[in-house]
Coordinates of C-alpha atoms in Angstrom, one line a residue:
Chain A
X1 CA -55.1 132.3 63.7
X2 CA -54.1 134.5 60.7
X3 CA -56.1 136.1 58.0
X4 CA -56.0 135.8 54.2
X5 CA -53.9 132.7 54.0
X6 CA -52.8 132.0 50.5
X7 CA -51.2 128.6 49.8
X8 CA -48.8 127.6 47.1
X9 CA -49.2 123.9 46.5
X10 CA -46.1 122.2 45.2
X11 CA -45.9 118.6 43.9
X12 CA -45.8 116.0 41.2
X13 CA -48.8 115.3 39.0
X14 CA -49.6 111.8 38.2
X15 CA -52.3 109.9 36.3
X16 CA -53.9 107.5 38.8
X17 CA -55.4 104.4 37.2
X18 CA -57.3 101.6 38.9
X19 CA -57.7 98.4 36.9
X20 CA -59.7 96.5 39.5
X21 CA -63.0 94.8 38.5
X22 CA -64.3 95.2 34.9
X23 CA -64.0 99.0 34.7
X24 CA -61.0 101.2 34.6
X25 CA -60.9 104.3 36.6
X26 CA -58.5 107.2 35.7
X27 CA -58.0 110.7 36.9
X28 CA -55.3 113.3 37.5
X29 CA -53.6 112.8 40.8
X30 CA -50.5 113.7 42.8
X31 CA -50.7 117.2 44.1
X32 CA -54.0 117.8 42.3
X33 CA -55.8 115.9 45.0
X34 CA -54.7 118.7 47.4
X35 CA -55.8 121.2 44.7
X36 CA -59.3 119.7 44.7
X37 CA -59.5 120.3 48.4
X38 CA -58.6 123.9 48.1
X39 CA -61.0 124.3 45.2
X40 CA -63.8 122.8 47.3
X41 CA -62.9 125.3 50.1
X42 CA -63.5 128.1 47.6
X43 CA -60.1 129.7 48.4
X44 CA -57.5 131.4 46.2
X45 CA -54.3 129.3 45.8
X46 CA -51.4 128.7 43.5
X47 CA -49.8 125.7 42.1
X48 CA -46.2 124.8 41.2
X49 CA -46.0 121.4 39.6
X50 CA -43.7 118.8 38.0
X51 CA -45.0 116.6 35.3
X52 CA -44.1 115.0 31.9
X53 CA -44.8 117.4 29.0
X54 CA -47.7 115.3 27.6
X55 CA -49.7 116.1 30.8
X56 CA -49.4 119.9 30.5
X57 CA -52.5 120.5 28.4
X58 CA -54.6 118.2 30.7
X59 CA -53.3 120.1 33.8
X60 CA -54.3 123.4 32.2
X61 CA -57.7 122.0 31.4
X62 CA -58.1 120.8 35.0
X63 CA -57.2 124.3 36.3
X64 CA -59.5 126.1 33.9
X65 CA -62.4 123.7 34.3
X66 CA -62.3 124.2 38.1
X67 CA -62.2 128.0 37.6
X68 CA -59.5 128.2 40.2
X69 CA -58.6 131.7 41.3
X70 CA -54.8 131.6 41.3
X71 CA -51.7 131.1 39.3
X72 CA -50.3 127.9 37.9
X73 CA -46.6 127.4 37.1
X74 CA -44.7 124.4 35.9
X75 CA -41.6 124.2 38.1
X76 CA -39.9 121.4 36.2
X77 CA -40.1 118.5 33.8
X78 CA -40.3 114.8 34.3
X79 CA -38.6 112.6 31.8
X80 CA -38.0 108.9 31.6
X81 CA -41.4 108.1 33.2
X82 CA -45.0 108.7 32.2
X83 CA -46.0 109.5 35.8
X84 CA -48.7 106.9 35.7
X85 CA -49.6 105.2 39.0
X86 CA -51.5 101.9 38.7
X87 CA -53.6 101.3 41.9
X88 CA -54.5 97.7 42.7
X89 CA -56.8 98.5 45.6
X90 CA -58.7 101.8 45.5
X91 CA -60.1 101.6 49.0
X92 CA -57.0 100.6 50.9
X93 CA -58.5 97.7 52.7
X94 CA -55.0 96.4 52.5
X95 CA -51.8 97.5 50.8
X96 CA -53.0 99.6 47.9
X97 CA -50.4 98.0 45.6
X98 CA -49.2 101.2 43.9
X99 CA -47.2 100.5 40.8
X100 CA -45.3 103.6 39.7
X101 CA -44.5 102.9 36.1
X102 CA -40.9 103.5 35.1
X103 CA -40.1 105.0 38.5
X104 CA -36.5 103.8 38.3
X105 CA -35.8 105.8 35.1
X106 CA -37.6 108.9 36.2
X107 CA -35.6 112.1 36.1
X108 CA -37.0 115.4 37.4
X109 CA -35.3 118.7 37.0
X110 CA -36.1 122.2 38.1
X111 CA -36.4 124.8 35.3
X112 CA -33.7 127.5 35.7
X113 CA -36.4 130.1 35.9
X114 CA -38.8 128.0 38.0
X115 CA -39.3 130.9 40.5
X116 CA -40.8 133.2 37.8
X117 CA -44.4 133.0 36.9
X118 CA -45.7 133.3 40.4
X119 CA -46.3 136.4 42.6
X120 CA -44.4 135.2 45.6
X121 CA -45.4 138.3 47.5
X122 CA -49.0 137.1 47.8
X123 CA -48.1 133.7 49.0
X124 CA -48.2 133.1 52.8
X125 CA -47.8 129.4 53.0
X126 CA -46.2 126.7 51.0
X127 CA -47.5 123.1 51.2
X128 CA -45.2 120.6 49.6
X129 CA -46.5 117.2 48.8
X130 CA -43.2 115.4 48.7
X131 CA -42.2 113.4 45.6
X132 CA -39.3 112.7 43.3
X133 CA -38.6 116.4 42.6
X134 CA -35.9 118.5 44.5
X135 CA -38.0 119.2 47.6
X136 CA -35.1 120.8 49.5
X137 CA -34.5 123.5 46.9
X138 CA -38.2 124.5 47.0
X139 CA -38.3 124.5 50.8
X140 CA -35.1 126.5 51.0
X141 CA -36.4 129.2 48.7
X142 CA -39.8 129.4 50.5
X143 CA -38.0 129.7 53.8
X144 CA -35.7 132.4 52.5
X145 CA -38.8 134.5 51.7
X146 CA -40.2 134.0 55.2
X147 CA -43.1 131.8 54.1
X148 CA -44.7 129.3 56.5
X149 CA -43.6 125.8 55.2
X150 CA -45.7 122.7 55.5
X151 CA -44.4 119.3 54.3
X152 CA -46.3 116.2 53.6
X153 CA -43.6 113.5 53.6
X154 CA -45.8 110.5 52.8
X155 CA -44.4 109.8 49.3
X156 CA -40.9 111.2 49.8
X157 CA -37.6 109.5 49.9
X158 CA -35.4 109.5 53.0
X159 CA -33.2 112.1 51.3
X160 CA -36.1 114.6 51.3
X161 CA -36.6 114.7 55.0
X162 CA -36.6 118.2 56.3
X163 CA -33.5 119.9 57.5
X164 CA -35.1 123.2 58.1
X165 CA -37.8 124.8 60.2
X166 CA -41.2 123.6 59.3
X167 CA -44.6 124.8 60.4
X168 CA -46.3 121.4 59.9
X169 CA -45.0 118.0 59.1
X170 CA -47.5 115.4 57.9
X171 CA -46.8 111.7 58.1
X172 CA -49.0 108.8 57.2
X173 CA -49.1 105.2 58.5
X174 CA -49.8 104.3 54.8
X175 CA -46.4 105.7 53.8
X176 CA -43.4 103.6 52.8
X177 CA -41.2 105.6 55.2
X178 CA -43.4 105.1 58.2
X179 CA -41.7 102.6 60.6
X180 CA -44.5 100.1 61.2
X181 CA -42.6 98.3 64.0
X182 CA -41.8 101.4 66.1
X183 CA -43.9 101.3 69.3
X184 CA -42.4 104.6 70.5
X185 CA -43.6 106.9 67.8
X186 CA -45.6 109.0 70.2
X187 CA -42.7 109.8 72.4
X188 CA -40.4 110.5 69.4
X189 CA -42.8 112.9 67.8
X190 CA -43.4 114.7 71.1
X191 CA -39.7 115.2 71.5
X192 CA -39.3 116.6 67.9
X193 CA -41.9 119.4 68.1
X194 CA -40.5 122.8 69.1
X195 CA -37.1 121.9 67.7
X196 CA -37.3 122.0 63.9
X197 CA -41.0 121.6 63.5
X198 CA -44.0 123.4 65.1
X199 CA -46.4 120.5 64.8
X200 CA -46.4 116.9 63.6
X201 CA -49.6 115.3 62.4
X202 CA -49.7 111.5 62.0
X203 CA -52.5 110.4 59.7
X204 CA -53.6 106.9 60.8
X205 CA -56.0 105.8 58.1
X206 CA -59.3 104.5 59.5
X207 CA -57.9 105.0 63.0
X208 CA -58.0 108.8 63.0
X209 CA -55.1 111.1 63.5
X210 CA -52.9 112.6 66.1
X211 CA -51.2 116.0 66.3
X212 CA -48.2 116.8 68.5
X213 CA -47.5 120.5 69.4
X214 CA -45.0 122.0 71.8
X215 CA -46.3 122.5 75.4
X216 CA -49.6 120.9 74.6
X217 CA -51.1 117.4 75.1
X218 CA -51.4 115.3 72.0
X219 CA -54.6 116.2 70.1
X220 CA -56.6 113.2 68.9
X221 CA -59.2 113.1 66.2
X222 CA -61.3 110.1 65.4
X223 CA -61.9 109.0 61.8
X224 CA -65.3 109.4 60.2
X225 CA -66.0 105.8 59.1
X226 CA -68.3 106.0 56.1
X227 CA -68.3 103.9 53.0
X228 CA -65.0 104.5 51.1
X229 CA -65.2 104.8 47.4
X230 CA -61.5 105.4 47.0
X231 CA -58.5 106.2 49.3
X232 CA -56.2 107.7 46.7
X233 CA -55.1 111.2 47.6
X234 CA -57.1 111.4 50.8
X235 CA -54.1 112.2 52.9
X236 CA -53.1 115.1 50.6
X237 CA -56.6 116.5 50.9
X238 CA -56.3 116.2 54.7
X239 CA -53.0 118.2 54.6
X240 CA -54.4 120.9 52.3
X241 CA -57.6 121.4 54.3
X242 CA -55.7 121.6 57.5
X243 CA -53.3 124.3 56.3
X244 CA -56.0 126.3 54.7
X245 CA -58.4 126.2 57.7
X246 CA -55.7 127.5 60.0
X247 CA -56.9 130.7 58.5
X248 CA -60.1 130.6 60.4
X249 CA -59.8 127.9 63.0
X250 CA -57.6 127.0 65.9
X251 CA -55.1 124.3 65.2
X252 CA -57.3 121.8 67.0
X253 CA -60.4 123.0 65.0
X254 CA -58.5 122.7 61.7
X255 CA -57.4 119.2 62.7
X256 CA -61.0 118.1 63.2
X257 CA -62.2 119.7 60.0
X258 CA -59.3 118.2 58.0
X259 CA -60.4 114.8 59.0
X260 CA -64.0 115.4 58.0
X261 CA -63.0 116.9 54.6
X262 CA -60.7 114.0 53.9
X263 CA -63.7 111.7 54.5
X264 CA -65.8 113.8 52.1
X265 CA -63.1 113.1 49.5
X266 CA -63.0 109.4 50.1
X267 CA -66.8 109.1 49.6
X268 CA -66.8 110.1 46.0
X269 CA -64.8 110.8 42.8
X270 CA -67.4 113.3 41.6
X271 CA -66.0 116.8 42.2
X272 CA -69.3 118.6 42.7
X273 CA -70.5 115.9 45.2
X274 CA -67.2 116.4 47.0
X275 CA -67.6 120.1 47.2
X276 CA -71.2 119.8 48.4
X277 CA -70.0 117.5 51.2
X278 CA -67.3 120.0 52.2
X279 CA -69.7 122.9 52.3
X280 CA -72.1 120.8 54.5
X281 CA -69.1 120.0 56.8
X282 CA -68.3 123.7 57.1
X283 CA -71.8 124.5 58.1
X284 CA -70.8 123.0 61.5
X285 CA -68.7 124.6 64.1
X286 CA -65.4 123.2 65.3
X287 CA -67.0 122.4 68.7
X288 CA -69.9 120.5 67.0
X289 CA -67.5 118.5 64.9
X290 CA -65.4 117.7 67.9
X291 CA -68.4 116.6 69.9
X292 CA -69.8 114.3 67.2
X293 CA -66.8 112.1 67.7
X294 CA -65.4 109.4 65.5
X295 CA -63.4 106.2 65.6
X296 CA -60.0 106.7 67.2
X297 CA -57.6 103.8 67.2
X298 CA -53.9 104.6 67.5
X299 CA -51.5 102.6 65.4
X300 CA -49.4 101.2 68.3
X301 CA -52.3 99.6 70.2
X302 CA -53.8 97.8 67.3
X303 CA -51.1 95.1 67.6
X304 CA -52.6 94.1 70.9
X305 CA -56.0 93.5 69.3
X306 CA -56.2 89.9 68.3
X307 CA -58.9 89.0 65.8
X308 CA -60.0 85.4 65.3
X309 CA -60.6 84.4 61.8
X310 CA -63.3 81.6 61.7
X311 CA -63.1 80.0 58.3
X312 CA -62.6 76.6 56.5
X313 CA -58.9 77.3 56.4
X314 CA -58.1 73.9 55.1
X315 CA -55.3 73.0 52.6
X316 CA -57.9 71.5 50.1
X317 CA -59.9 74.8 50.0
X318 CA -59.2 77.9 48.0
X319 CA -58.0 80.2 50.8
X320 CA -57.7 83.4 48.8
X321 CA -60.4 85.3 50.7
X322 CA -59.1 84.1 54.1
X323 CA -55.6 85.2 53.1
X324 CA -57.0 88.6 51.9
X325 CA -58.6 89.2 55.3
X326 CA -55.5 88.2 57.3
X327 CA -53.3 90.3 55.0
X328 CA -55.6 93.4 55.4
X329 CA -55.7 93.1 59.1
X330 CA -51.9 92.9 59.3
X331 CA -51.6 95.9 56.9
X332 CA -53.5 97.9 59.5
X333 CA -51.4 96.5 62.3
X334 CA -54.0 94.2 63.8
X335 CA -53.1 90.7 64.9
X336 CA -55.1 88.1 63.0
X337 CA -55.3 84.7 64.6
X338 CA -55.9 81.7 62.3
X339 CA -56.7 78.6 64.4
X340 CA -56.0 76.0 61.8
X341 CA -52.6 77.5 61.1
X342 CA -51.8 77.9 64.8
X343 CA -53.3 74.8 66.2
X344 CA -53.3 72.4 63.3
X345 CA -55.8 70.9 60.8
X346 CA -57.9 68.0 62.0
X347 CA -58.0 65.0 59.6
X348 CA -60.7 62.4 59.6
X349 CA -58.7 59.7 61.4
X350 CA -57.5 61.9 64.1
X351 CA -57.9 60.1 67.5
X352 CA -60.6 61.3 69.8
X353 CA -58.2 62.7 72.5
X354 CA -56.4 64.7 69.8
X355 CA -59.6 66.1 68.4
X356 CA -60.6 67.2 71.9
X357 CA -57.2 68.8 72.4
X358 CA -57.5 70.7 69.2
X359 CA -61.1 71.8 69.9
X360 CA -60.0 73.2 73.3
X361 CA -57.0 75.0 71.8
X362 CA -59.3 76.7 69.2
X363 CA -61.8 77.6 71.9
X364 CA -59.0 79.1 74.1
X365 CA -57.8 81.0 71.1
X366 CA -61.3 82.6 70.7
X367 CA -61.0 83.6 74.4
X368 CA -57.8 85.5 73.6
X369 CA -59.4 87.5 70.9
X370 CA -61.4 90.7 70.9
X371 CA -63.3 90.3 67.7
X372 CA -64.3 87.3 65.5
X373 CA -64.5 87.5 61.7
X374 CA -66.2 84.6 60.0
X375 CA -65.2 84.2 56.3
X376 CA -68.0 82.5 54.5
X377 CA -66.6 80.7 51.4
X378 CA -68.7 77.6 51.8
X379 CA -71.1 76.0 54.2
X380 CA -68.6 75.1 56.9
X381 CA -70.3 73.9 60.1
X382 CA -67.2 74.7 62.2
X383 CA -67.3 78.3 61.1
X384 CA -71.1 78.5 62.0
X385 CA -70.5 77.0 65.4
X386 CA -67.7 79.5 66.2
X387 CA -70.0 82.4 65.2
X388 CA -72.6 81.1 67.7
X389 CA -70.0 80.5 70.4
X390 CA -68.6 84.1 70.0
X391 CA -72.0 85.7 69.8
X392 CA -73.1 83.9 73.0
X393 CA -70.0 85.3 74.7
X394 CA -71.1 88.8 73.5
X395 CA -68.0 89.1 71.5
X396 CA -68.3 91.3 68.4
X397 CA -68.9 89.1 65.4
X398 CA -68.5 90.1 61.7
X399 CA -69.5 87.9 58.9
X400 CA -67.5 88.5 55.7
X401 CA -69.5 87.0 52.9
X402 CA -67.8 87.9 49.6
X403 CA -69.9 85.5 47.5
X404 CA -73.3 86.3 49.1
X405 CA -73.7 82.7 50.4
X406 CA -75.2 83.7 53.8
X407 CA -78.9 83.2 53.7
X408 CA -79.8 81.4 56.9
X409 CA -81.6 83.7 59.4
X410 CA -79.3 83.0 62.3
X411 CA -76.2 83.5 60.1
X412 CA -77.3 86.9 58.9
X413 CA -79.0 88.3 62.0
X414 CA -77.0 86.9 64.9
X415 CA -73.7 88.6 64.0
X416 CA -73.1 92.3 64.6
X417 CA -72.5 92.9 60.9
X418 CA -72.6 91.1 57.6
X419 CA -70.4 92.6 54.9
X420 CA -69.6 91.6 51.3
X421 CA -66.5 93.6 50.5
X422 CA -63.0 93.8 52.1
X423 CA -63.3 97.6 52.3
X424 CA -66.6 97.4 54.3
X425 CA -65.0 94.7 56.4
X426 CA -62.2 97.0 57.5
X427 CA -64.6 99.8 58.2
X428 CA -66.6 97.6 60.6
X429 CA -63.4 96.2 62.2
X430 CA -62.2 99.7 62.9
X431 CA -65.6 100.7 64.3
X432 CA -65.7 97.8 66.6
X433 CA -62.0 98.0 67.7
X434 CA -62.4 101.7 68.3
X435 CA -65.4 101.1 70.6
X436 CA -63.4 98.4 72.5
X437 CA -60.5 100.9 72.8
X438 CA -62.8 103.6 74.0
X439 CA -64.5 101.4 76.6
X440 CA -61.1 100.2 77.8
X441 CA -59.9 103.7 78.2
X442 CA -63.0 104.6 80.3
Chain B
X1 CA -73.6 100.1 42.3
X2 CA -70.0 100.7 43.4
X3 CA -68.8 101.0 39.9
X4 CA -71.6 103.4 38.9
X5 CA -70.6 105.8 41.7
X6 CA -67.2 106.6 40.3
X7 CA -66.8 109.9 38.5
X8 CA -63.8 108.9 36.6
X9 CA -64.7 105.9 34.7
X10 CA -62.9 104.9 31.5
X11 CA -59.4 105.6 30.3
X12 CA -60.0 107.4 27.1
X13 CA -60.0 110.9 28.6
X14 CA -60.4 112.7 31.9
X15 CA -64.0 113.0 32.8
X16 CA -64.2 114.2 36.3
X17 CA -64.4 117.9 35.8
X18 CA -67.0 120.0 37.6
X19 CA -68.6 121.3 34.4
X20 CA -68.8 117.9 32.8
X21 CA -72.2 116.6 32.1
X22 CA -73.2 113.3 33.6
X23 CA -73.2 110.4 31.2
X24 CA -72.7 106.7 31.1
X25 CA -69.4 105.3 29.9
X26 CA -69.0 102.5 27.4
X27 CA -68.4 100.1 30.3
X28 CA -71.4 101.1 32.3
X29 CA -70.0 103.5 34.8
X30 CA -71.2 107.1 35.4
X31 CA -68.9 109.9 34.5
X32 CA -69.0 113.7 34.9
X33 CA -69.0 116.4 37.6
X34 CA -71.8 115.1 39.7
X35 CA -73.3 111.7 40.5
X36 CA -76.8 113.2 40.6
X37 CA -77.4 111.4 44.0
X38 CA -78.2 113.2 47.2
X39 CA -76.7 111.6 50.3
X40 CA -78.8 113.8 52.6
X41 CA -81.9 112.5 50.9
X42 CA -81.3 108.9 51.6
X43 CA -83.2 106.8 54.1
X44 CA -81.4 104.0 56.0
X45 CA -81.6 101.5 58.7
X46 CA -79.4 101.5 61.8
X47 CA -78.8 100.2 65.3
X48 CA -78.7 102.9 67.9
X49 CA -75.7 103.1 70.3
X50 CA -75.7 103.8 74.0
X51 CA -79.2 102.6 74.5
X52 CA -78.7 101.7 78.1
X53 CA -77.5 105.2 78.8
X54 CA -80.4 106.9 77.1
X55 CA -83.1 108.6 79.1
X56 CA -85.9 106.4 77.7
X57 CA -84.4 103.1 79.1
X58 CA -83.0 104.9 82.1
X59 CA -86.4 106.3 83.1
X60 CA -88.8 103.6 82.0
X61 CA -86.6 100.5 82.5
X62 CA -87.9 99.1 79.2
X63 CA -87.5 99.6 75.5
X64 CA -89.9 101.4 73.2
X65 CA -92.4 99.4 71.2
X66 CA -92.1 98.7 67.4
X67 CA -93.3 101.6 65.5
X68 CA -92.4 104.2 68.2
X69 CA -91.6 107.4 66.4
X70 CA -88.7 109.8 67.0
X71 CA -86.8 112.6 65.4
X72 CA -83.1 113.0 65.0
X73 CA -81.7 115.9 67.0
X74 CA -78.1 117.2 66.8
X75 CA -77.1 117.6 70.4
X76 CA -73.4 117.0 70.7
X77 CA -74.0 113.6 69.2
X78 CA -76.9 112.8 66.8
X79 CA -79.6 111.5 69.1
X80 CA -82.9 109.8 68.5
X81 CA -85.4 111.7 70.6
X82 CA -89.1 110.6 70.8
X83 CA -92.1 112.9 70.9
X84 CA -92.1 113.1 74.7
X85 CA -88.4 114.1 74.7
X86 CA -86.9 110.8 75.8
X87 CA -83.6 109.9 74.3
X88 CA -83.7 106.4 72.8
X89 CA -80.0 106.3 71.9
X90 CA -77.3 107.8 69.6
X91 CA -76.8 107.3 66.0
X92 CA -73.5 105.6 65.2
X93 CA -70.7 108.0 64.2
X94 CA -70.7 106.8 60.7
X95 CA -73.9 108.9 60.3
X96 CA -72.2 112.0 61.5
X97 CA -72.6 113.5 58.0
X98 CA -76.3 114.0 58.8
X99 CA -75.2 116.9 61.1
X100 CA -74.0 118.7 58.0
X101 CA -77.3 117.9 56.3
X102 CA -79.2 119.2 59.3
X103 CA -77.0 122.3 59.3
X104 CA -78.0 122.8 55.7
X105 CA -81.7 122.7 56.6
X106 CA -82.7 119.1 56.4
X107 CA -84.7 117.2 59.1
X108 CA -84.9 113.5 59.9
X109 CA -87.5 111.3 61.6
X110 CA -87.6 107.6 62.3
X111 CA -89.4 104.6 63.8
X112 CA -88.3 101.7 65.9
X113 CA -88.4 98.5 63.9
X114 CA -87.3 96.0 66.5
X115 CA -85.7 95.8 69.9
X116 CA -83.9 93.3 72.1
X117 CA -83.4 93.5 75.8
X118 CA -81.0 90.7 76.4
X119 CA -78.1 90.4 76.9
X120 CA -77.8 94.2 76.3
X121 CA -80.7 96.6 75.3
X122 CA -80.7 97.2 71.6
X123 CA -82.9 99.3 69.4
X124 CA -83.0 99.0 65.6
X125 CA -84.5 101.8 63.6
X126 CA -85.4 103.1 60.2
X127 CA -84.6 106.8 59.5
X128 CA -85.7 109.0 56.6
X129 CA -85.5 112.7 55.6
X130 CA -88.7 114.8 55.7

């Protein structure tokens, strides 16, 4: 551990806008998510940012309204793009559907005097939240001054991958550059540490996170699965909290706290509520946080978790909600199983022997699965029977009831959970799958 | 309810600064630095985990009656402990935030609302701050 760590945050600044539902949500994003984390931790820090000129006044107002003890410097201008990010899904139950307006015409340039305006002598660490700016030049300068360099590569291009010694490399399963099909990521990351990076942290969304360090076993931290209000910038908060808390915790302790503080951020967009949550988190010790546990579900093993979707998945029904569930499960690397699409749709004049065959095939498919999700979009008797069948087998059953149709006593009380939003559904899926994984490991 | 919990409603200007006063936007959402709600002050219902491994079931071989009182104790996990010191079960990890509330001086009690012995022992509870 070291004392008096002072971080320089470097990154783009965006305007995040969610257009979902009736009400728009808008706030400053990009590297300012990480800034909110350091503000909530009551520490001194500095900011070097890239943004279009029209945002400069708002950035200054943000800095001043948070009464941040530190220096702010604009490293470069963004032209050709307003740096506005439209977010289709704030809670990341599936692909968040980020739309980066005018990203193809964006140009970012470092000011010739970008290094001035900051007292580099006070800075001990540089955390770069990668983006469309010249990351390598910033990293090179920081390294030349002997600063500890941490890079969150979630939003970066391939060209911005590190070619120099890093203290910490942060990667996310939500990132475009994460190879979703690679089943050997653990071995790859373990082999990389100690060469050009001290530690690698993989953030795995609702499945927790893992940290690889040289000569140590992989360190696993479970996610704190609470109701998610938004998922935007949560990974950046994780990274900032981790780096800052290395000042007073072991790397393992900082890892635990970073996960909790990221959850504090996901629970609210009210800054004072966030800070209260962070301070309550910090009232605990690292050992207490570790012992409290969480939901741990590594990316690679989720593909082996088959989830049966019981639903009226017929070609004459609006299947939007069914498709949403299947798509969300696939996004998080689970294996949704849709009996009608795999075994066929029964028509009214189907011969008895074929009906029997199809029923047996559907039942055998349930047997292959670990969890059953029932999608209630009408009063389908087949769905209800499958709920009962799975419950009798003591299989975890979740009812996803987006339209609040479920009123029957058995329908609401027999399943393990009844949820009404896709976000809550994914929370429960991760809770149940993590328990299954934990029991299997035992 | 979901919409009202956002601190950044509306697109006319940025509203989620710490010093901003709480107000309602033209579209019904709440804006400002604080939501005004206190998560630590909320009561809730839950199903306890690890009931079969708890000392109550392990010692007595049965489940507590409805109305059985307990307090929430932070002991590695958050545990429901009755007045005789028997552990009924653990709170699910999604309630781990209560550890921070307890660390900040809060305390929690609860009652058993219903139980089920088969196929696995289950205890459902209501929990509230005191």
